[in-house]
XYZ file of C-alpha atoms in Angstrom:
588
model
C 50.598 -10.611 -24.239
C 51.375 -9.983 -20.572
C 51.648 -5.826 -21.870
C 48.675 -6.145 -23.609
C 46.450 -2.983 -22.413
C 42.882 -4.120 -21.319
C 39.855 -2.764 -23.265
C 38.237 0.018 -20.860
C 35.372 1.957 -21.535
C 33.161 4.169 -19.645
C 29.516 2.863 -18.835
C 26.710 3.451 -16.712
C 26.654 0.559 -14.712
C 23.134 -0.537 -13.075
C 22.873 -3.790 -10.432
C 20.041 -5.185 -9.368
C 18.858 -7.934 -6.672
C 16.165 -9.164 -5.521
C 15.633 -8.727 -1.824
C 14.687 -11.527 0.103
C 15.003 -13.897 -2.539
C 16.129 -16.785 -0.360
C 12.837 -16.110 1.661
C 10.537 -16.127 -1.065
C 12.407 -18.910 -2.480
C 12.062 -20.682 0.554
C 8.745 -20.280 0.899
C 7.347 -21.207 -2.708
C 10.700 -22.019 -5.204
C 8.584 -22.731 -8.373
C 5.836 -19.990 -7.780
C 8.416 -17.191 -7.232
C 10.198 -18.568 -9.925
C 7.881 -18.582 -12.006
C 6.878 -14.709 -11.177
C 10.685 -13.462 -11.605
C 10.434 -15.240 -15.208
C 7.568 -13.468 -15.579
C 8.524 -10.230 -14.605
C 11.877 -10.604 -17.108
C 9.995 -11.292 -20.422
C 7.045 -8.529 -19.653
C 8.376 -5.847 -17.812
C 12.608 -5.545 -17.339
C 13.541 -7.046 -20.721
C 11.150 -4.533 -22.525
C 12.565 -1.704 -20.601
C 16.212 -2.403 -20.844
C 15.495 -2.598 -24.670
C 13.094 0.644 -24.562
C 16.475 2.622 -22.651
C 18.970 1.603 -24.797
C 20.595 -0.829 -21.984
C 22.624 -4.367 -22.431
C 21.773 -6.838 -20.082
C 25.407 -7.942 -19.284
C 24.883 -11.304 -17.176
C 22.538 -12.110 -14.431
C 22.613 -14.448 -11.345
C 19.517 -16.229 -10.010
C 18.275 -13.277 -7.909
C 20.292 -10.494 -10.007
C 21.191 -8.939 -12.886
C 24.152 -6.400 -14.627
C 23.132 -3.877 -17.152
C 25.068 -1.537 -19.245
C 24.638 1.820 -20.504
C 25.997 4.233 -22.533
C 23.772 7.355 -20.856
C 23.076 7.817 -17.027
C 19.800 9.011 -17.659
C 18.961 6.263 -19.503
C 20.155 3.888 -16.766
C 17.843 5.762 -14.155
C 14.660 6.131 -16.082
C 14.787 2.401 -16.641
C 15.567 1.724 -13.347
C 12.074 3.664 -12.747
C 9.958 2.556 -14.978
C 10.892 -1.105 -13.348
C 10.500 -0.112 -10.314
C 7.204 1.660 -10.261
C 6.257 -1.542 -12.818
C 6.297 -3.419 -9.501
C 4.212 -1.602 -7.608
C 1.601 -2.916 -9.996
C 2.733 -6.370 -10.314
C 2.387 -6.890 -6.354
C -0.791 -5.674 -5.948
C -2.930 -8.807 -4.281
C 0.390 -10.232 -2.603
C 0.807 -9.804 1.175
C 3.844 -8.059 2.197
C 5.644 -11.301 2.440
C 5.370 -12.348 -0.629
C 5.834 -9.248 -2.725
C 8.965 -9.367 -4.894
C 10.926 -6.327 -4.670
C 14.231 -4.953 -6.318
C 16.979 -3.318 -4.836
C 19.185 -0.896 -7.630
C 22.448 0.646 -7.782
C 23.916 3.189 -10.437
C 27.329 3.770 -10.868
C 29.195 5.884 -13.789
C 32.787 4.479 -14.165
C 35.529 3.208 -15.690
C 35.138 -0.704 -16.710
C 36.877 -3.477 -18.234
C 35.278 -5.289 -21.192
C 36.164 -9.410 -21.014
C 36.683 -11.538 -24.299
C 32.895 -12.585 -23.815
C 31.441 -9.011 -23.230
C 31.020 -9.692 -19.426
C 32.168 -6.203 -17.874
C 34.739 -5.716 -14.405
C 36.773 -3.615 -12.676
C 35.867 -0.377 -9.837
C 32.992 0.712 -11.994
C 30.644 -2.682 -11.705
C 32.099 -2.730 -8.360
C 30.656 0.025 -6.680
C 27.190 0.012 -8.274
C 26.952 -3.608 -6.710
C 27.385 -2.478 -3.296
C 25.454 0.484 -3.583
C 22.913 -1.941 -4.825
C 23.559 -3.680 -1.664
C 22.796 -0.491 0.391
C 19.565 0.199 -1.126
C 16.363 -0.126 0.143
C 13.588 -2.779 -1.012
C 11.966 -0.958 -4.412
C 14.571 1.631 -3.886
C 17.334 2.974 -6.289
C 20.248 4.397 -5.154
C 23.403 6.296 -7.287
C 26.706 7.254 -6.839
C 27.884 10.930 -7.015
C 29.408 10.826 -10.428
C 26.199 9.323 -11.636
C 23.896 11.933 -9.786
C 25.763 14.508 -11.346
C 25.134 13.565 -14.579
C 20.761 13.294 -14.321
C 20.216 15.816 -11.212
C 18.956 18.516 -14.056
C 17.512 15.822 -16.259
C 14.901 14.462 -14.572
C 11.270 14.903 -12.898
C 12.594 13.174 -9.656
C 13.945 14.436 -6.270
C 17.311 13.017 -4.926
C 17.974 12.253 -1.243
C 21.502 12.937 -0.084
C 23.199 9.847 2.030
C 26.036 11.248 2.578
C 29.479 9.864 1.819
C 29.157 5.545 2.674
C 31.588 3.126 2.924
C 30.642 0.765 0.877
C 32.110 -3.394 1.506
C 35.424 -3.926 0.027
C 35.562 -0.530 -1.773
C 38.769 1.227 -0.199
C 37.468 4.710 -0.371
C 34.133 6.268 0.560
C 31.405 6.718 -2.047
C 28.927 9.468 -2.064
C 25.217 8.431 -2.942
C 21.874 9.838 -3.798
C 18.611 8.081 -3.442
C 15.966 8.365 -6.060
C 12.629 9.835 -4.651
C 10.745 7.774 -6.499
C 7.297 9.821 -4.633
C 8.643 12.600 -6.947
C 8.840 14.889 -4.236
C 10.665 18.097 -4.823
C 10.501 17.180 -8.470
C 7.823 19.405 -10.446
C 5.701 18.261 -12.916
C 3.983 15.124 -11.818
C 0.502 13.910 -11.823
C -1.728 14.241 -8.605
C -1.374 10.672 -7.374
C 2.342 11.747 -7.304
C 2.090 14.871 -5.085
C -0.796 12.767 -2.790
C 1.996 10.541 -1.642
C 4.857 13.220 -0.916
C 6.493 12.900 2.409
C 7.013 16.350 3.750
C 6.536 15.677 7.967
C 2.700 16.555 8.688
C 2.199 19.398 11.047
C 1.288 17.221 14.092
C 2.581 14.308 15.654
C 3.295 11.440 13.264
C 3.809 8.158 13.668
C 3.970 4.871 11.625
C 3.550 1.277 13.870
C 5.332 -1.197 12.476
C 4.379 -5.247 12.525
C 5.140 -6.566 15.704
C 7.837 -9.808 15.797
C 6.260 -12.951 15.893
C 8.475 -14.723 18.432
C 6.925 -17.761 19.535
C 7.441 -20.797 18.000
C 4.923 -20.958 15.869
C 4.937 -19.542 12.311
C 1.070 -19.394 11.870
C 1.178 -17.090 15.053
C 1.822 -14.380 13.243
C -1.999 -13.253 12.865
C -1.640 -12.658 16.444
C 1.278 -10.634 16.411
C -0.197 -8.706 13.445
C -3.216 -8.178 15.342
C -1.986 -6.988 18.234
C -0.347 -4.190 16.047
C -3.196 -3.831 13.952
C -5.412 -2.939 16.958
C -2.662 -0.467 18.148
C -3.034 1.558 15.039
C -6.478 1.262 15.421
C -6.274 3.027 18.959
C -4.351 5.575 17.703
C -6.120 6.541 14.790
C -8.874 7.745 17.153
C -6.743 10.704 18.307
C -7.775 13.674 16.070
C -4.176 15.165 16.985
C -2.254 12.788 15.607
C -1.227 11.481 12.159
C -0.850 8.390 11.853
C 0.458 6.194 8.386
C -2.417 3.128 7.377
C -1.673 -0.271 8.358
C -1.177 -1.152 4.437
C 1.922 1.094 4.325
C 3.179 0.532 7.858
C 2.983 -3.334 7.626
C 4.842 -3.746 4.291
C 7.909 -4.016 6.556
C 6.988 -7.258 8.105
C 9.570 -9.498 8.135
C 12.248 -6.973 6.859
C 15.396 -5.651 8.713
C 15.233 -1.925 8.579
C 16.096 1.069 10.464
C 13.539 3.149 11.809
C 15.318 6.305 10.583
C 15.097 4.671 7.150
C 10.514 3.772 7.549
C 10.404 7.234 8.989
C 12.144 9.209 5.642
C 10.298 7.245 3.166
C 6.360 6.913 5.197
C 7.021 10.275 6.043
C 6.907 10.270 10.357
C 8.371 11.599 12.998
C 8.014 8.567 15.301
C 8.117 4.916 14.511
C 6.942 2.289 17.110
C 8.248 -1.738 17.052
C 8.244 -4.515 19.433
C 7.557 -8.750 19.379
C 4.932 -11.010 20.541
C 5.651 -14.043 22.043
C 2.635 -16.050 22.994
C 3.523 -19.750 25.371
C 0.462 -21.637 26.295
C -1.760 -19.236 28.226
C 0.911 -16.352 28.376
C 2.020 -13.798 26.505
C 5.051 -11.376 26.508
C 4.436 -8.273 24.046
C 7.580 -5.736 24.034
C 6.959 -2.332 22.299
C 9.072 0.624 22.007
C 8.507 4.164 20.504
C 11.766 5.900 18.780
C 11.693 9.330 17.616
C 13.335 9.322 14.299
C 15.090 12.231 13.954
C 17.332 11.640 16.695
C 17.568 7.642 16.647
C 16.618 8.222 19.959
C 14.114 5.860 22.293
C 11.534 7.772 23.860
C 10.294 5.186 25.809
C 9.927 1.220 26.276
C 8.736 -1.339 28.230
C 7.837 -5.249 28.228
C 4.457 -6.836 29.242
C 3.971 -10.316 30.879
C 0.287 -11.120 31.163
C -2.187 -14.116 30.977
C -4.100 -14.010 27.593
C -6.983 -13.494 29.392
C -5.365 -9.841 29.956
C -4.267 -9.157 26.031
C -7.199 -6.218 25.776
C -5.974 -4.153 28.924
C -2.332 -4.744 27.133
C -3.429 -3.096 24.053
C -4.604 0.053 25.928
C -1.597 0.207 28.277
C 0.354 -0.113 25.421
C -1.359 2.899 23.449
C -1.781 4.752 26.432
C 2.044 4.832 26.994
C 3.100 5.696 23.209
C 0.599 9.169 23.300
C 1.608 10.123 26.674
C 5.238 10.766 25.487
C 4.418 12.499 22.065
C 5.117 15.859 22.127
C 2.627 18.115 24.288
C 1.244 14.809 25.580
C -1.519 15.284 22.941
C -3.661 15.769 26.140
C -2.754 12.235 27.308
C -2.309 13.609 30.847
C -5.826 12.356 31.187
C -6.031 9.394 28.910
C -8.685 7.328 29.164
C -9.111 3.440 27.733
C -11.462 4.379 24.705
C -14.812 2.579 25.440
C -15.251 -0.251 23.211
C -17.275 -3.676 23.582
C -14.841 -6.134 23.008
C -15.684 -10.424 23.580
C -15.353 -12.093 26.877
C -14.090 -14.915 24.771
C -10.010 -15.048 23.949
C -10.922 -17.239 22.199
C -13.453 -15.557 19.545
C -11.270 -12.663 19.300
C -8.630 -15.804 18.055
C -10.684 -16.643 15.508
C -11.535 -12.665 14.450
C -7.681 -11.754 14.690
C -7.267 -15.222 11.978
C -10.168 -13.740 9.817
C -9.019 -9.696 9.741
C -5.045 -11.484 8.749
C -6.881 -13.141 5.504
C -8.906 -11.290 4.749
C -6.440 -8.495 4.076
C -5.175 -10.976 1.684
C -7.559 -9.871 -0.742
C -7.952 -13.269 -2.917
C -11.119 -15.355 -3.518
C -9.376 -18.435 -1.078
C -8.297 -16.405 1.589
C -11.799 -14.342 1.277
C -13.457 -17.732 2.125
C -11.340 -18.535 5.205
C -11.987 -15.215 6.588
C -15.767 -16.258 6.181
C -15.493 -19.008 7.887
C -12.722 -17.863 11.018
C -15.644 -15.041 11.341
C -18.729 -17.540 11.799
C -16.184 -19.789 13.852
C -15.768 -16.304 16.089
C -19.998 -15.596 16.001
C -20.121 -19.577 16.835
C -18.204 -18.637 20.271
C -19.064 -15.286 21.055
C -22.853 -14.217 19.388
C -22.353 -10.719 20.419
C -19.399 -9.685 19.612
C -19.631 -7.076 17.157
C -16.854 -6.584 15.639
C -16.964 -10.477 14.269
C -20.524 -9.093 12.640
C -18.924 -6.186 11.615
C -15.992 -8.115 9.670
C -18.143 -10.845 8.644
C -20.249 -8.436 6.360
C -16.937 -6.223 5.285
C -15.342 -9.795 4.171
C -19.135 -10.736 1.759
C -18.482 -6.839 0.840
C -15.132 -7.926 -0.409
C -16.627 -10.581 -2.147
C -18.818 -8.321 -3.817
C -16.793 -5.470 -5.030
C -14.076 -7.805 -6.152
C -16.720 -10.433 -7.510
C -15.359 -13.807 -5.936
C -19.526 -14.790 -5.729
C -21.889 -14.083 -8.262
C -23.327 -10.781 -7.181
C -26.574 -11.808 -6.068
C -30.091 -9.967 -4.351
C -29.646 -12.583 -1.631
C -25.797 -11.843 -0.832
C -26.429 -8.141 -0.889
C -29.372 -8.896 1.891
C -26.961 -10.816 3.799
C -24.341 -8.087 4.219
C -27.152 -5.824 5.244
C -28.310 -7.709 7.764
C -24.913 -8.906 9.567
C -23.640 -5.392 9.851
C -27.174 -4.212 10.914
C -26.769 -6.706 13.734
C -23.362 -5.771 14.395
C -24.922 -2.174 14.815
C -27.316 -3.271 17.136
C -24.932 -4.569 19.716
C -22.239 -1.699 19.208
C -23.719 1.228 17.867
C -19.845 2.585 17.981
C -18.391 0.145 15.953
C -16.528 2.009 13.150
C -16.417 -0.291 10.857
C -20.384 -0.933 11.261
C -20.821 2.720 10.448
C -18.268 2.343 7.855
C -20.564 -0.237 5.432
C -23.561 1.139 6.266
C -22.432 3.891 4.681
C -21.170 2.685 1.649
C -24.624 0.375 1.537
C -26.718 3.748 1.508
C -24.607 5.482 -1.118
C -24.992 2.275 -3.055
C -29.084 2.682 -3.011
C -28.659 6.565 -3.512
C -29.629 7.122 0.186
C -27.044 10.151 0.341
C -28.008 11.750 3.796
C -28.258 8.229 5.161
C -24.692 7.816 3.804
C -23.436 10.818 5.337
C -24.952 10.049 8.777
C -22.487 6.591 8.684
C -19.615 8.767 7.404
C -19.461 11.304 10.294
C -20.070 8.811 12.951
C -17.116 6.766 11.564
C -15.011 9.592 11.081
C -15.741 10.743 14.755
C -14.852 7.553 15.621
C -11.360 6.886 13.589
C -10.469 10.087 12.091
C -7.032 8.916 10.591
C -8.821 6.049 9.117
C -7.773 5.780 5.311
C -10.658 4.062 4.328
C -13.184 6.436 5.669
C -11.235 9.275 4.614
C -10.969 8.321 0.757
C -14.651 7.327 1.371
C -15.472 10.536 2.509
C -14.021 12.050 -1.108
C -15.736 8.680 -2.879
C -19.120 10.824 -1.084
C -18.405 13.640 -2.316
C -17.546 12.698 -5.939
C -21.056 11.378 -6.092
C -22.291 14.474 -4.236
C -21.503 16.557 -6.735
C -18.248 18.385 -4.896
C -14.902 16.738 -6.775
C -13.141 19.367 -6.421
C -13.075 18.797 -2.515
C -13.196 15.316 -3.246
C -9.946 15.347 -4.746
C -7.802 16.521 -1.541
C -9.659 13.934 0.675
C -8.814 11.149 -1.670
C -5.086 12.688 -2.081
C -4.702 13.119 2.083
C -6.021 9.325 1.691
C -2.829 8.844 -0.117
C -0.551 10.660 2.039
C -1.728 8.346 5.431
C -1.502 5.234 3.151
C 1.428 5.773 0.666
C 2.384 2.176 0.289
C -1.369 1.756 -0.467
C -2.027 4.322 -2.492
C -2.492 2.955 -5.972
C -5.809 1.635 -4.254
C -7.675 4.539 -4.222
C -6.717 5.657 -7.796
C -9.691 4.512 -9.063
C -11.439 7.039 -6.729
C -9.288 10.167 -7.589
C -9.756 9.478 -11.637
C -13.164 9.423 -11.261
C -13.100 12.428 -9.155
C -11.154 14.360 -11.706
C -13.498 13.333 -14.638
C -16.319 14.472 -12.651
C -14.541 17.843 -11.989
C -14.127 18.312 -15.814
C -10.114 17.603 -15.453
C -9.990 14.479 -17.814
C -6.314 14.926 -18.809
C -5.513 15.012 -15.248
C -7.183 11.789 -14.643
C -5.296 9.763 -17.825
C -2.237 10.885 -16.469
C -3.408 8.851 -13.447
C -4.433 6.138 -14.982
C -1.112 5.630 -17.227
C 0.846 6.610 -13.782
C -0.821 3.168 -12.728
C -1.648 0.792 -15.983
C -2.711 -2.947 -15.341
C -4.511 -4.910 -17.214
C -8.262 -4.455 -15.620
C -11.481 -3.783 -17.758
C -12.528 -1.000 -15.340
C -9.416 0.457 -15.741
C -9.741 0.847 -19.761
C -13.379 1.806 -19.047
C -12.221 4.925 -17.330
C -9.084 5.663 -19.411
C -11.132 5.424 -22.788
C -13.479 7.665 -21.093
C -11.269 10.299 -20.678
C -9.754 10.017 -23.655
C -13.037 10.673 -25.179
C -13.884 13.354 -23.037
C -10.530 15.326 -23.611
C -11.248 15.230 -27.359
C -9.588 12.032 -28.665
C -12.339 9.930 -29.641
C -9.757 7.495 -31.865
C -7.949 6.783 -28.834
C -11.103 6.076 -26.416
C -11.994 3.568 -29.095
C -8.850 1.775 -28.893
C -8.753 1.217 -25.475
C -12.627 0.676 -25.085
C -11.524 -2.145 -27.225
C -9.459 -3.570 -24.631
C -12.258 -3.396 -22.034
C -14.448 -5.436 -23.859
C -12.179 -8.058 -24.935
C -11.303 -8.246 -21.091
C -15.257 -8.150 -20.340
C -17.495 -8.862 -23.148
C -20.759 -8.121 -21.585
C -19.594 -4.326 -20.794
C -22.349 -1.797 -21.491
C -22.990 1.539 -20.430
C -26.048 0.288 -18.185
C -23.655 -2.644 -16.734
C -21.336 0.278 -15.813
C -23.556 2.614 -13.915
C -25.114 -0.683 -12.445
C -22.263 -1.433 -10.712
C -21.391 2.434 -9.208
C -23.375 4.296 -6.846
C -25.586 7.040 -8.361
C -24.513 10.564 -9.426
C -27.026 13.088 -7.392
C -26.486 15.941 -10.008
C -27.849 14.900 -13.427
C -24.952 16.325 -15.667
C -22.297 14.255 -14.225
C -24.276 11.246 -15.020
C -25.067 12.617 -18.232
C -20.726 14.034 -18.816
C -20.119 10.160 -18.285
C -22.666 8.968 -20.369
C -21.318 11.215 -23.010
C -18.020 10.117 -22.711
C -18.673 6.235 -23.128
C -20.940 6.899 -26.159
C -17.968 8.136 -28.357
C -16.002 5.558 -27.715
C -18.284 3.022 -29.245
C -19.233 1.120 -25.672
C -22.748 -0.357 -26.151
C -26.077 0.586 -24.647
C-alpha cells in the first residue's frame, strides 16, 4: 500500500473567503450568519450548479470549488461577485459582506472522501489570500486558459510570492468594470477607470482614533466635509464619498484604491478627538509613485475644527500638479454654526442618514431638530433636515402625504433663506420644481448647485435625470454615465436614471441590458424592464415580468406610475411610455 500511486487529476481550483468575517462576526454573529446562509442557498449554490462546479468543502468563512473548465470557474466567480453588489445595497460599508477569490489550474490529489490537496488547491488559496475585497484574482496557467474567452479585462500583478509556496506565482486580476473588454452594456463602460484628464483624487475615511467607537461620525465627517471642499474646484476630479468611503475600516494600499477608483492621488489620515481637543493627521500620496506629496498633523481646540477643514483642503490643492491655481487659495465662503455643538448633532444626522433605512432615517430626523434646537440658523441642519423627509419620501418609510411634501418645502426654503449658497438647498429645490413640472425653476437650482459643487455626483446624475425629462436623453445619458465614473462603488444607484434615459432615447434593448446587468427584486425595477421588453417588440416577455411587479405591488397602475415621476415636457415620451405599459397588460 505504501507504493500505491495517489489519484491526481487536473482541476480548476477556485477559493473563496470572506473578508472581514471575524469583524462582521463580531459585530452581529447571528445576523451575518444568517446573511452568509442566505447568500449560499440563493446566489453561490445556484451558480456553482449553473457552471458546472463541485463545491468540495467549506470552512465557516470559506469555501473550495472544483472545476473541470477555467472558464467556467471564472464566470462563476463573476456572476457571484457582481451578485453582491446587489445583495449589499442598504448596508454601510461596514457591514457589507464581501468575497475575496482565487483561481488556480493545477495538478491535485483526490482523498478517499472526495476532499481535494496538493500544489494546485494550494496556490489558489493564497492567491485568494492576496485578493482584494469583491475581487478575483488567477494564476498564470489559469489566465492563459480564459484571456480569449471572455468579455473581461485582466490586470497584470506581476510575478508574487505567495505564503508557503516555494516559487513565485504569476497572477492576473479580473477587471470586473469590464474595462478593455468589448461588448458590455453602458453601465459597464460608465464605471471604467482610465485616469481622467485632470487631477484626480479619491479621500479616503479618516481613522477614528479616540476611544470611542461611536466617534466615528466625527471622523467620517471631517472627511466627508473635505470632499465636499474639494468638489468645488472645477479643475479637479474627484471620486463620490459612496465609493471613496467603502474602505472604512479596511487595510489597503493606496496604490491598490487608486487602480480600482481610478485616481491619481489618494488622501488618508485619523481623528482623534480627547475632551475639548482634537488631533486630525492627513496626508496626500500620489499613487503612481507610492510617493507622499505632503503631510502634516493638526492640534487644535474643537472650537477650531472649521479653520482645520480649510487648512487641511487648502494644503492637499496647493501640491496637485500646476497648483490648480491654489497659489491664491482662498477659504470658500460658507456660513457654518457658531455652535460645535450643533454641527455634533448635524455630523450624527449626515452619518445615518447615509444609512439609508427607515430606523436610521428617523434618527437623522431627530439629530437634525436636536442641531436646529441649538443653532436656529444654521442652514445646513435645514438643508439636511428636508433631504432626510426627502429620503423618506422617495424610499416611502412615511406614507407619502400633502402635509410631508409641505414640510420639506418649507425647511429647505428656510434653509435658503439663511444661505442662499447652500448646495444642497439648491439641490432639493430643484428636484421639488421638476417634481411640479416647474422645469426652468428646476434648472435655475441645478446651475446654482452645480456652480457651487461641480464634482458633485448627485447633481451631476440630476442634471441628466433634467434632461431625460427635458426631452434631451441622448445628452442625458453621458451625464448620468460621468455620474458613474465619479461614484463607481455607487453606481448601481443611478441605474434607474440611465434606463429610463435610454427608453426615452428609443434604445430599449440598451436599457434591459441594464436592468439584467443589475436584477433585484424591486417592483419599479420589473416596471421598467417589462417596459422595455414591450417596447423592443416582446410583448410575451413584458407580460411576464409585469407580473412580477404587481405581485410585488398590487395597486400598480399606469396613473400610480406617472404619479410618482416627474412629468415628461414633450408629449411623445409620455405617450412612448404609456405605450409600452399598455402591452404588457399593467392596468389603467
Amino acid at each position: 500500500m505504501a507504493n500505491e500511486r495517489p489519484n491526481r487529476r487536473l482541476a480548476a481550483i477556485l477559493a473563496a473567503d470572506v473578508a472581514g468575517y471575524s469583524r462582521l462576526t463580531g459585530g452581529d454573529e447571528e445576523g451575518t450568519l444568517a446573511r452568509l446562509r442566505a447568500i449560499r442557498k440563493e446566489l453561490i449554490d445556484p451558480a456553482i450548479a449553473a457552471h458546472r462546479g463541485r463545491l468540495v468543502n467549506t470552512t465557516g468563512d470559506g469555501a473550495l470549488v472544483e472545476f473541470a473548465s477555467v472558464v467556467d470557474a471564472v464566470r462563476c466567480a463573476i456572476e457571484v461577485q457582481r451578485g453582491m453588489l446587489t445583495r449589499n445595497v442598504g448596508f454601510p460599508p461596514d457591514r457589507q459582506i464581501q468575497f475575496r477569490v482565487g483561481i488556480n489550474l493545477g495538478d491535485v490529489v483526490v482523498e478517499a472522501d472526495d476532499d481535494l490537496m496538493g500544489d494546485g488547491v494550494n496556490v489558489a488559496a493564497r492567491l485568494e489570500a492576496v485578493a482584494s475585497p469583491g475581487g478575483i484574482c488567477v494564476s498564470d496557467d489559469a489566465y492563459r486558459q480564459v484571456r480569449d474567452k471572455l468579455d473581461y479585462g485582466f490586470e497584470d500583478l506581476g510575478e508574487l510570492q505567495l505564503k508557503n509556496i516555494a516559487r513565485r506565482v504569476h497572477a492576473y486580476r479580473v477587471r470586473l468594470d469590464g474595462s478593455g473588454a468589448a461588448g458590455h452594456a453602458p453601465i459597464a463602460k460608465a464605471i471604467a477607470v482610465a485616469l481622467p484628464d485632470k487631477p484626480s483624487l479619491a479621500v479616503l475615511p479618516f481613522e477614528n482614533m479616540g476611544d470611542a467607537v461611536a466617534d466615528v461620525y466625527f471622523a467620517d465627517g471631517i472627511a466627508e466635509d473635505i470632499i465636499t471642499e474639494l468638489s468645488r474646484y472645477p479643475d479637479l476630479f474627484v471620486i463620490a464619498r459612496n465609493s471613496s468611503f467603502t474602505y472604512r475600516g479596511k487595510a489597503v494600499r493606496a496604490t491598490d484604491v487608486a487602480r480600482e477608483l481610478g485616481v491619481q492621488y489618494v488622501v488618508e489620515g485619523s481623528v482623534r478627538r480627547a475632551s475639548n481637543r482634537v488631533r486630525i493627521t492627513a496626508q496626500l500620496i500620489d499613487a503612481r509613485s507610492d510617493s507622499h506629496l505632503w503631510a502634516q498633523r493638526y492640534d487644535r481646540s474643537l472650537e477650531d475644527v472649521f479653520a482645520v477643514q480649510d487648512e487641511v483642503t487648502a494644503n492637499i490643492v496647493a501640491v496637485l500638479p500646476g497648483r490648480v491655481e491654489a497659489a491664491a487659495l482662498e477659504r470658500a465662503s460658507r456660513k457654518t454654526s457658531n455652535s460645535l455643538e450643533a454641527y455634533d448633532y448635524l455630523l450624527r444626522g449626515k452619518f445615518c442618514h447615509h444609512l439609508e433605512n427607515a430606523e436610521a432615517n428617523r434618527e437623522a430626523e431627530a439629530h437634525f431638530d436636536q442641531s436646529i434646537k441649538l443653532d436656529s440658523r444654521f442652514a445646513s441642519a435645514w438643508a439636511w433636515k428636508a433631504c432626510t423627509l426627502g429620503q423618506a419620501w422617495n424610499a416611502e418609510f412615511r406614507p407619502r402625504t400633502p402635509e410631508l411634501f409641505q414640510q420639506i418645502n418649507q425647511f429647505v426654503e428656510t434653509a435658503a433663506g439663511l444661505d442662499e449658497n447652500d448646495t444642497e438647498c439648491h439641490r432639493i429645490m430643484c428636484r421639488l420644481a421638476l417634481s411640479q413640472g416647474h422645469y426652468a425653476k428646476s434648472e435655475h437650482h441645478l446651475d446654482r448647485a452645480l456652480a457651487l459643487n461641480p464634482n458633485d455626483p448627485r447633481l451631476i446624475v440630476q442634471r441628466g435625470i433634467n434632461l431625460t425629462f427635458l426631452g434631451d436623453p441622448e445628452v442625458a445619458i453621458a451625464w448620468i454615465e460621468r455620474a458613474m465614473r465619479i461614484d463607481p462603488f455607487s453606481a448601481s444607484r443611478y441605474y434607474l436614471d440611465l434606463v429610463r434615459a435610454l427608453f426615452t432615447a428609443g434604445r430599449p434593448a440598451e436599457a434591459i441590458t441594464v436592468l439584467e446587468r443589475n436584477a433585484r427584486e424591486h417592483h419599479e425595477h420589473y416596471l421598467w424592464l417589462a417596459a422595455c421588453h414591450a417596447a423592443a417588440g416582446n410583448e410575451a416577455a413584458g407580460h411576464e415580468v409585469m407580473r412580477k411587479a404587481i405581485a410585488l405591488r398590487p395597486d400598480v397602475s399606469i396613473g400610480a406610475v406617472f404619479g410618482r415621476w416627474p412629468p415628461w415636457k414633450r408629449a411623445e415620451d409620455k405617450i412612448r411610455l404609456r405605450d409600452a405599459l399598455v402591452l404588457t397588460g399593467l392596468p389603467s
